[in-house]
Amino acid sequence: MPRWRDFRRFLDRNATFLRHGRNHDIYLYHGQRIRVSRSSAEIGRNTWKEILTQQLGMTQEEFNAGLK
């Protein structure tokens, strides 16, 4: 499972940064606002599946390609 910092790195490359929140950052990705924790912890399996399908609309392989 990826970590929150991996998700932030993906969004830094593929989304528009909007602002810093108290414990999270907010990005705009394909017209959708996405909140990302500033934690460096690993993202839980169910949470990650929800992020991929509902917020990003992509597969794990597509996400990995977006990090390169």
PDB file of C-alpha atoms in Angstrom:
ATOM      1  CA  MET A   1       0.000   0.000   0.000  1.00  0.00           C
ATOM      2  CA  PRO A   2       1.249   3.480  -0.747  1.00  0.00           C
ATOM      3  CA  ARG A   3       1.878   6.127   1.865  1.00  0.00           C
ATOM      4  CA  TRP A   4       0.239   9.539   2.049  1.00  0.00           C
ATOM      5  CA  ARG A   5       3.471  11.140   0.814  1.00  0.00           C
ATOM      6  CA  ASP A   6       3.263   8.977  -2.347  1.00  0.00           C
ATOM      7  CA  PHE A   7      -0.273  10.217  -2.947  1.00  0.00           C
ATOM      8  CA  ARG A   8       0.859  13.847  -2.444  1.00  0.00           C
ATOM      9  CA  ARG A   9       3.756  13.288  -4.870  1.00  0.00           C
ATOM     10  CA  PHE A  10       1.314  11.942  -7.482  1.00  0.00           C
ATOM     11  CA  LEU A  11      -0.939  14.962  -7.038  1.00  0.00           C
ATOM     12  CA  ASP A  12       2.002  17.387  -7.136  1.00  0.00           C
ATOM     13  CA  ARG A  13       2.781  16.028 -10.615  1.00  0.00           C
ATOM     14  CA  ASN A  14      -0.760  15.571 -11.938  1.00  0.00           C
ATOM     15  CA  ALA A  15      -3.089  18.001 -10.153  1.00  0.00           C
ATOM     16  CA  THR A  16      -3.371  21.651  -9.184  1.00  0.00           C
ATOM     17  CA  PHE A  17      -2.425  22.556  -5.628  1.00  0.00           C
ATOM     18  CA  LEU A  18      -5.106  24.731  -4.009  1.00  0.00           C
ATOM     19  CA  ARG A  19      -4.129  25.302  -0.386  1.00  0.00           C
ATOM     20  CA  HIS A  20      -2.749  23.996   2.886  1.00  0.00           C
ATOM     21  CA  GLY A  21      -5.170  22.998   5.617  1.00  0.00           C
ATOM     22  CA  ARG A  22      -4.399  22.364   9.258  1.00  0.00           C
ATOM     23  CA  ASN A  23      -3.474  18.668   8.835  1.00  0.00           C
ATOM     24  CA  HIS A  24      -3.966  18.217   5.115  1.00  0.00           C
ATOM     25  CA  ASP A  25      -3.400  19.734   1.694  1.00  0.00           C
ATOM     26  CA  ILE A  26      -6.110  20.287  -0.906  1.00  0.00           C
ATOM     27  CA  TYR A  27      -5.644  19.643  -4.625  1.00  0.00           C
ATOM     28  CA  LEU A  28      -7.883  19.943  -7.673  1.00  0.00           C
ATOM     29  CA  TYR A  29      -7.794  16.809  -9.841  1.00  0.00           C
ATOM     30  CA  HIS A  30     -10.079  16.638 -12.888  1.00  0.00           C
ATOM     31  CA  GLY A  31     -12.507  19.107 -11.334  1.00  0.00           C
ATOM     32  CA  GLN A  32     -12.668  17.319  -7.982  1.00  0.00           C
ATOM     33  CA  ARG A  33     -11.210  18.636  -4.729  1.00  0.00           C
ATOM     34  CA  ILE A  34      -9.066  16.051  -2.986  1.00  0.00           C
ATOM     35  CA  ARG A  35      -7.847  16.310   0.606  1.00  0.00           C
ATOM     36  CA  VAL A  36      -4.545  14.604   1.357  1.00  0.00           C
ATOM     37  CA  SER A  37      -3.216  13.982   4.842  1.00  0.00           C
ATOM     38  CA  ARG A  38       0.219  15.346   5.695  1.00  0.00           C
ATOM     39  CA  SER A  39       0.922  12.131   7.558  1.00  0.00           C
ATOM     40  CA  SER A  40       3.684   9.861   6.299  1.00  0.00           C
ATOM     41  CA  ALA A  41       1.786   6.752   7.411  1.00  0.00           C
ATOM     42  CA  GLU A  42       0.673   4.023   5.061  1.00  0.00           C
ATOM     43  CA  ILE A  43      -2.825   4.408   3.631  1.00  0.00           C
ATOM     44  CA  GLY A  44      -5.215   1.637   4.699  1.00  0.00           C
ATOM     45  CA  ARG A  45      -6.245  -0.917   2.065  1.00  0.00           C
ATOM     46  CA  ASN A  46      -9.948   0.012   1.985  1.00  0.00           C
ATOM     47  CA  THR A  47      -9.224   3.738   2.026  1.00  0.00           C
ATOM     48  CA  TRP A  48      -6.768   3.347  -0.837  1.00  0.00           C
ATOM     49  CA  LYS A  49      -9.241   1.335  -2.940  1.00  0.00           C
ATOM     50  CA  GLU A  50     -11.810   4.101  -2.415  1.00  0.00           C
ATOM     51  CA  ILE A  51      -9.312   6.817  -3.370  1.00  0.00           C
ATOM     52  CA  LEU A  52      -8.318   4.993  -6.564  1.00  0.00           C
ATOM     53  CA  THR A  53     -11.836   4.245  -7.758  1.00  0.00           C
ATOM     54  CA  GLN A  54     -13.901   7.180  -6.519  1.00  0.00           C
ATOM     55  CA  GLN A  55     -11.492  10.116  -6.452  1.00  0.00           C
ATOM     56  CA  LEU A  56      -8.909   9.260  -9.093  1.00  0.00           C
ATOM     57  CA  GLY A  57     -10.869   6.875 -11.311  1.00  0.00           C
ATOM     58  CA  MET A  58      -7.850   4.736 -12.159  1.00  0.00           C
ATOM     59  CA  THR A  59      -6.105   1.454 -11.473  1.00  0.00           C
ATOM     60  CA  GLN A  60      -3.065   0.871  -9.288  1.00  0.00           C
ATOM     61  CA  GLU A  61      -0.932   0.472 -12.421  1.00  0.00           C
ATOM     62  CA  GLU A  62      -2.079   3.855 -13.770  1.00  0.00           C
ATOM     63  CA  PHE A  63      -1.282   5.443 -10.414  1.00  0.00           C
ATOM     64  CA  ASN A  64       2.194   3.894 -10.385  1.00  0.00           C
ATOM     65  CA  ALA A  65       2.819   5.197 -13.918  1.00  0.00           C
ATOM     66  CA  GLY A  66       1.814   8.691 -12.768  1.00  0.00           C
ATOM     67  CA  LEU A  67       4.546   8.613 -10.127  1.00  0.00           C
ATOM     68  CA  LYS A  68       7.311   8.052 -12.698  1.00  0.00           C
TER      69      LYS A  68
END
